[in-house]
């Protein structure tokens, strides 16, 4: 991103908004996989709180109080335009929306153009730059001089083998993947620019509170994997965040733009801006003081649960193991591949069911932080670009204690996932 450490010009519309917004900087996603990260944006809760933890458990519980429900309760008309399978009506994301329709080339822009003087909440999810990556010839000059030869399309199936850390990503292929990823980020910015034009054409720009962010990042081999959800490295968690307040708004954003903030704070920010109150379990709004540390979570990887705590430029990575690595984990289809084949997202129907079934029992029976034996702790320092491992036992111990406190703040002890899920999904809503 230009303005956030990258060369300018790739995403000019978002770069311009970051410069003119009341707050433009970096946020940290609650997870590196889209389903729990999006659920946190919609609820203001951590993954363990909202329990969207793995592909067979990706539906929002009806007991959750979603962002559109909270704003509808404040008198807002609500409209949602999702893209992709992970934010669908089937998975509970239509809760609280008066209108809910898949994003196409005109419907969301048309809705923005028709904004009037009433109270309206519009959520628009642009899927790019997620795969498939399509070559957009007219945008290639944004890649700078001497871009590599690019294919017409790169599909998820071409990328999935490199999700396995044991499969090296050849340098030439990585360069093509990076270029295609950036090209599709540029295409997302083109779509975003059309939405900004529509908002301005409505005449409601000065009245609008606008928030723009990404649900999570993307890995292109930085930590030995590709795509999303494999680990909690910086490339998967750090995302841009822009907040434009209405003209004359009487509240200011508390943290400085130089500080990374939790992306999940958006929920309380919008609800409080609309005159509502955020429940105690929700991450505090950007209008309030809050701890600098940001917690991220990733569950049911290949025998491990992973946690991250980012404070300043330091990141503690916590890995607890609930089962030995399964040899079939990386050779099975990813959940995204199962969806493309029309499979339902459950442990028994995803093609990886043999490996997943072997892991699911130990996962559900093992407290996430405790695991089997001592957790593996790694301290990394985020630099101008990328990160590096550092040895500092005192800082590692300090952040580990903080991570445990933050994770347990609204959890009744380190209970096994199976027990927590049964309480959450079968008990009566409060």
PDB file of C-alpha atoms in Angstrom, residues 90-262:
ATOM      1  CA  UNK A  90     -26.442 -19.956   4.590  1.00  0.00           C
ATOM      2  CA  UNK A  91     -23.723 -19.158   7.128  1.00  0.00           C
ATOM      3  CA  UNK A  92     -25.834 -16.608   9.009  1.00  0.00           C
ATOM      4  CA  UNK A  93     -24.610 -13.314   7.581  1.00  0.00           C
ATOM      5  CA  UNK A  94     -28.062 -12.113   6.521  1.00  0.00           C
ATOM      6  CA  UNK A  95     -28.982 -11.584  10.203  1.00  0.00           C
ATOM      7  CA  UNK A  96     -30.194  -8.013  10.608  1.00  0.00           C
ATOM      8  CA  UNK A  97     -30.209  -7.023   6.923  1.00  0.00           C
ATOM      9  CA  UNK A  98     -33.347  -5.638   5.277  1.00  0.00           C
ATOM     10  CA  UNK A  99     -31.795  -6.370   1.865  1.00  0.00           C
ATOM     11  CA  UNK A 100     -29.092  -8.972   1.245  1.00  0.00           C
ATOM     12  CA  UNK A 101     -27.879  -9.788  -2.285  1.00  0.00           C
ATOM     13  CA  UNK A 102     -24.641 -11.038  -3.791  1.00  0.00           C
ATOM     14  CA  UNK A 103     -22.310  -8.355  -5.061  1.00  0.00           C
ATOM     15  CA  UNK A 104     -22.350  -7.766  -8.799  1.00  0.00           C
ATOM     16  CA  UNK A 105     -21.078  -4.974 -11.013  1.00  0.00           C
ATOM     17  CA  UNK A 106     -23.868  -2.520 -10.385  1.00  0.00           C
ATOM     18  CA  UNK A 107     -26.167  -3.344  -7.473  1.00  0.00           C
ATOM     19  CA  UNK A 108     -24.025  -2.005  -4.616  1.00  0.00           C
ATOM     20  CA  UNK A 109     -22.980   1.120  -6.517  1.00  0.00           C
ATOM     21  CA  UNK A 110     -26.603   1.756  -7.413  1.00  0.00           C
ATOM     22  CA  UNK A 111     -27.587   1.453  -3.749  1.00  0.00           C
ATOM     23  CA  UNK A 112     -24.992   4.057  -2.792  1.00  0.00           C
ATOM     24  CA  UNK A 113     -26.120   6.443  -5.530  1.00  0.00           C
ATOM     25  CA  UNK A 114     -29.658   6.307  -4.134  1.00  0.00           C
ATOM     26  CA  UNK A 115     -28.717   7.170  -0.555  1.00  0.00           C
ATOM     27  CA  UNK A 116     -31.026   9.768   0.929  1.00  0.00           C
ATOM     28  CA  UNK A 117     -31.216  11.752   4.136  1.00  0.00           C
ATOM     29  CA  UNK A 118     -32.336   8.817   6.261  1.00  0.00           C
ATOM     30  CA  UNK A 119     -30.267   6.449   8.385  1.00  0.00           C
ATOM     31  CA  UNK A 120     -28.689   3.736   6.248  1.00  0.00           C
ATOM     32  CA  UNK A 121     -26.019   1.101   6.848  1.00  0.00           C
ATOM     33  CA  UNK A 122     -24.483  -0.463   3.738  1.00  0.00           C
ATOM     34  CA  UNK A 123     -21.924  -3.284   3.880  1.00  0.00           C
ATOM     35  CA  UNK A 124     -20.053  -4.183   0.696  1.00  0.00           C
ATOM     36  CA  UNK A 125     -17.568  -7.059   0.471  1.00  0.00           C
ATOM     37  CA  UNK A 126     -15.182  -6.917  -2.495  1.00  0.00           C
ATOM     38  CA  UNK A 127     -13.637 -10.404  -2.772  1.00  0.00           C
ATOM     39  CA  UNK A 128     -10.455  -9.515  -4.671  1.00  0.00           C
ATOM     40  CA  UNK A 129      -7.536 -10.074  -4.450  1.00  0.00           C
ATOM     41  CA  UNK A 130      -8.497 -13.604  -3.434  1.00  0.00           C
ATOM     42  CA  UNK A 131      -8.030 -16.348  -6.034  1.00  0.00           C
ATOM     43  CA  UNK A 132      -8.737 -16.967  -8.856  1.00  0.00           C
ATOM     44  CA  UNK A 133      -6.333 -14.290 -10.051  1.00  0.00           C
ATOM     45  CA  UNK A 134      -7.219 -12.883 -13.465  1.00  0.00           C
ATOM     46  CA  UNK A 135      -4.759 -10.987 -15.670  1.00  0.00           C
ATOM     47  CA  UNK A 136      -6.019  -7.446 -16.199  1.00  0.00           C
ATOM     48  CA  UNK A 137      -3.895  -6.180 -19.076  1.00  0.00           C
ATOM     49  CA  UNK A 138      -4.718  -2.491 -18.733  1.00  0.00           C
ATOM     50  CA  UNK A 139      -3.581  -2.554 -15.085  1.00  0.00           C
ATOM     51  CA  UNK A 140      -0.195  -4.215 -15.728  1.00  0.00           C
ATOM     52  CA  UNK A 141       1.637  -0.836 -15.886  1.00  0.00           C
ATOM     53  CA  UNK A 142       0.833  -0.430 -12.163  1.00  0.00           C
ATOM     54  CA  UNK A 143       3.222  -3.303 -11.430  1.00  0.00           C
ATOM     55  CA  UNK A 144       6.198  -1.108 -12.326  1.00  0.00           C
ATOM     56  CA  UNK A 145       9.002  -1.797 -14.783  1.00  0.00           C
ATOM     57  CA  UNK A 146       9.804  -5.290 -16.061  1.00  0.00           C
ATOM     58  CA  UNK A 147       6.888  -7.328 -14.723  1.00  0.00           C
ATOM     59  CA  UNK A 148       7.141 -11.075 -15.336  1.00  0.00           C
ATOM     60  CA  UNK A 149       5.248 -12.875 -18.082  1.00  0.00           C
ATOM     61  CA  UNK A 150       1.806 -13.500 -16.628  1.00  0.00           C
ATOM     62  CA  UNK A 151      -0.724 -16.235 -17.383  1.00  0.00           C
ATOM     63  CA  UNK A 152      -4.320 -15.403 -18.210  1.00  0.00           C
ATOM     64  CA  UNK A 153      -5.518 -16.916 -14.937  1.00  0.00           C
ATOM     65  CA  UNK A 154      -4.225 -18.619 -11.793  1.00  0.00           C
ATOM     66  CA  UNK A 155      -6.696 -20.928 -10.086  1.00  0.00           C
ATOM     67  CA  UNK A 156      -6.859 -22.087  -6.466  1.00  0.00           C
ATOM     68  CA  UNK A 157      -5.902 -25.599  -7.547  1.00  0.00           C
ATOM     69  CA  UNK A 158      -2.582 -24.271  -8.899  1.00  0.00           C
ATOM     70  CA  UNK A 159      -1.826 -22.699  -5.525  1.00  0.00           C
ATOM     71  CA  UNK A 160      -3.003 -25.404  -3.120  1.00  0.00           C
ATOM     72  CA  UNK A 161       0.077 -27.680  -3.334  1.00  0.00           C
ATOM     73  CA  UNK A 162       2.212 -24.894  -1.843  1.00  0.00           C
ATOM     74  CA  UNK A 163       0.057 -24.704   1.267  1.00  0.00           C
ATOM     75  CA  UNK A 164       2.225 -27.575   2.516  1.00  0.00           C
ATOM     76  CA  UNK A 165       5.432 -26.109   4.055  1.00  0.00           C
ATOM     77  CA  UNK A 166       7.313 -29.167   2.774  1.00  0.00           C
ATOM     78  CA  UNK A 167       6.641 -28.155  -0.852  1.00  0.00           C
ATOM     79  CA  UNK A 168       9.018 -25.327  -1.821  1.00  0.00           C
ATOM     80  CA  UNK A 169       7.693 -22.462  -3.925  1.00  0.00           C
ATOM     81  CA  UNK A 170      10.100 -21.930  -6.871  1.00  0.00           C
ATOM     82  CA  UNK A 171      11.355 -18.303  -7.094  1.00  0.00           C
ATOM     83  CA  UNK A 172      10.062 -17.773 -10.623  1.00  0.00           C
ATOM     84  CA  UNK A 173       6.609 -19.028  -9.751  1.00  0.00           C
ATOM     85  CA  UNK A 174       6.534 -16.946  -6.600  1.00  0.00           C
ATOM     86  CA  UNK A 175       7.331 -13.836  -8.645  1.00  0.00           C
ATOM     87  CA  UNK A 176       4.422 -14.580 -10.983  1.00  0.00           C
ATOM     88  CA  UNK A 177       2.102 -15.284  -8.052  1.00  0.00           C
ATOM     89  CA  UNK A 178       3.089 -12.007  -6.377  1.00  0.00           C
ATOM     90  CA  UNK A 179       2.521 -10.044  -9.590  1.00  0.00           C
ATOM     91  CA  UNK A 180      -0.892 -11.620 -10.166  1.00  0.00           C
ATOM     92  CA  UNK A 181      -1.862 -10.984  -6.543  1.00  0.00           C
ATOM     93  CA  UNK A 182      -0.895  -7.307  -6.840  1.00  0.00           C
ATOM     94  CA  UNK A 183      -2.696  -7.026 -10.163  1.00  0.00           C
ATOM     95  CA  UNK A 184      -5.900  -8.277  -8.576  1.00  0.00           C
ATOM     96  CA  UNK A 185      -5.422  -5.894  -5.653  1.00  0.00           C
ATOM     97  CA  UNK A 186      -5.342  -3.142  -8.280  1.00  0.00           C
ATOM     98  CA  UNK A 187      -8.583  -4.517  -9.736  1.00  0.00           C
ATOM     99  CA  UNK A 188     -10.176  -4.441  -6.271  1.00  0.00           C
ATOM    100  CA  UNK A 189      -9.165  -0.793  -6.045  1.00  0.00           C
ATOM    101  CA  UNK A 190     -10.843  -0.094  -9.389  1.00  0.00           C
ATOM    102  CA  UNK A 191     -14.086  -1.561  -8.051  1.00  0.00           C
ATOM    103  CA  UNK A 192     -13.650   0.390  -4.822  1.00  0.00           C
ATOM    104  CA  UNK A 193     -13.153   3.618  -6.773  1.00  0.00           C
ATOM    105  CA  UNK A 194     -16.488   3.057  -8.535  1.00  0.00           C
ATOM    106  CA  UNK A 195     -18.167   2.717  -5.133  1.00  0.00           C
ATOM    107  CA  UNK A 196     -16.563   5.949  -3.889  1.00  0.00           C
ATOM    108  CA  UNK A 197     -17.821   7.755  -6.997  1.00  0.00           C
ATOM    109  CA  UNK A 198     -21.328   6.455  -6.353  1.00  0.00           C
ATOM    110  CA  UNK A 199     -21.202   7.592  -2.732  1.00  0.00           C
ATOM    111  CA  UNK A 200     -20.139  11.080  -3.767  1.00  0.00           C
ATOM    112  CA  UNK A 201     -22.817  11.211  -6.466  1.00  0.00           C
ATOM    113  CA  UNK A 202     -25.454  10.545  -3.809  1.00  0.00           C
ATOM    114  CA  UNK A 203     -24.747  13.902  -2.177  1.00  0.00           C
ATOM    115  CA  UNK A 204     -24.311  12.197   1.210  1.00  0.00           C
ATOM    116  CA  UNK A 205     -20.497  12.135   1.399  1.00  0.00           C
ATOM    117  CA  UNK A 206     -20.264  14.684   4.235  1.00  0.00           C
ATOM    118  CA  UNK A 207     -22.884  12.791   6.286  1.00  0.00           C
ATOM    119  CA  UNK A 208     -21.206   9.430   5.843  1.00  0.00           C
ATOM    120  CA  UNK A 209     -19.098   7.502   8.303  1.00  0.00           C
ATOM    121  CA  UNK A 210     -16.984   5.302   6.033  1.00  0.00           C
ATOM    122  CA  UNK A 211     -14.809   2.396   7.186  1.00  0.00           C
ATOM    123  CA  UNK A 212     -12.599   0.453   4.756  1.00  0.00           C
ATOM    124  CA  UNK A 213     -10.438  -2.519   5.723  1.00  0.00           C
ATOM    125  CA  UNK A 214      -9.532  -6.083   4.774  1.00  0.00           C
ATOM    126  CA  UNK A 215     -10.690  -9.161   6.646  1.00  0.00           C
ATOM    127  CA  UNK A 216      -7.129 -10.606   6.584  1.00  0.00           C
ATOM    128  CA  UNK A 217      -3.966 -10.711   4.488  1.00  0.00           C
ATOM    129  CA  UNK A 218      -2.457 -13.252   2.125  1.00  0.00           C
ATOM    130  CA  UNK A 219       0.728 -15.319   2.302  1.00  0.00           C
ATOM    131  CA  UNK A 220       2.908 -15.815  -0.749  1.00  0.00           C
ATOM    132  CA  UNK A 221       5.659 -17.946   0.727  1.00  0.00           C
ATOM    133  CA  UNK A 222       6.936 -15.607   3.443  1.00  0.00           C
ATOM    134  CA  UNK A 223       6.474 -18.291   6.130  1.00  0.00           C
ATOM    135  CA  UNK A 224       6.771 -21.306   3.853  1.00  0.00           C
ATOM    136  CA  UNK A 225       3.085 -21.487   2.925  1.00  0.00           C
ATOM    137  CA  UNK A 226       0.615 -19.867   0.553  1.00  0.00           C
ATOM    138  CA  UNK A 227      -3.011 -18.666   0.657  1.00  0.00           C
ATOM    139  CA  UNK A 228      -4.615 -18.041   4.062  1.00  0.00           C
ATOM    140  CA  UNK A 229      -5.088 -19.679   7.427  1.00  0.00           C
ATOM    141  CA  UNK A 230      -1.830 -21.610   7.618  1.00  0.00           C
ATOM    142  CA  UNK A 231      -0.201 -19.569  10.371  1.00  0.00           C
ATOM    143  CA  UNK A 232      -0.411 -16.173  12.078  1.00  0.00           C
ATOM    144  CA  UNK A 233       2.495 -14.401  10.408  1.00  0.00           C
ATOM    145  CA  UNK A 234       2.501 -10.666   9.835  1.00  0.00           C
ATOM    146  CA  UNK A 235       1.637 -11.002   6.136  1.00  0.00           C
ATOM    147  CA  UNK A 236      -1.666 -12.661   7.084  1.00  0.00           C
ATOM    148  CA  UNK A 237      -2.670 -10.365   9.959  1.00  0.00           C
ATOM    149  CA  UNK A 238      -1.638  -6.781   9.154  1.00  0.00           C
ATOM    150  CA  UNK A 239      -4.251  -4.963   7.042  1.00  0.00           C
ATOM    151  CA  UNK A 240      -4.995  -1.363   6.037  1.00  0.00           C
ATOM    152  CA  UNK A 241      -7.735   0.560   7.864  1.00  0.00           C
ATOM    153  CA  UNK A 242      -9.286   3.894   6.895  1.00  0.00           C
ATOM    154  CA  UNK A 243     -12.000   5.676   8.886  1.00  0.00           C
ATOM    155  CA  UNK A 244     -13.683   8.825   7.532  1.00  0.00           C
ATOM    156  CA  UNK A 245     -15.958  10.505  10.067  1.00  0.00           C
ATOM    157  CA  UNK A 246     -18.966  12.647   9.136  1.00  0.00           C
ATOM    158  CA  UNK A 247     -18.310  16.371   8.820  1.00  0.00           C
ATOM    159  CA  UNK A 248     -18.586  18.055  12.217  1.00  0.00           C
ATOM    160  CA  UNK A 249     -18.656  14.757  14.123  1.00  0.00           C
ATOM    161  CA  UNK A 250     -18.147  15.463  17.824  1.00  0.00           C
ATOM    162  CA  UNK A 251     -15.986  12.455  18.731  1.00  0.00           C
ATOM    163  CA  UNK A 252     -12.379  11.781  17.823  1.00  0.00           C
ATOM    164  CA  UNK A 253     -10.493   8.536  17.324  1.00  0.00           C
ATOM    165  CA  UNK A 254      -8.324   7.780  20.334  1.00  0.00           C
ATOM    166  CA  UNK A 255      -5.228   5.842  19.147  1.00  0.00           C
ATOM    167  CA  UNK A 256      -2.650   7.653  17.004  1.00  0.00           C
ATOM    168  CA  UNK A 257      -2.340   6.583  13.372  1.00  0.00           C
ATOM    169  CA  UNK A 258       1.112   5.184  14.104  1.00  0.00           C
ATOM    170  CA  UNK A 259      -0.384   2.510  16.382  1.00  0.00           C
ATOM    171  CA  UNK A 260      -1.781  -0.757  15.070  1.00  0.00           C
ATOM    172  CA  UNK A 261      -5.313  -1.405  16.284  1.00  0.00           C
ATOM    173  CA  UNK A 262      -7.545  -4.468  16.415  1.00  0.00           C
TER     174      UNK A 262
END
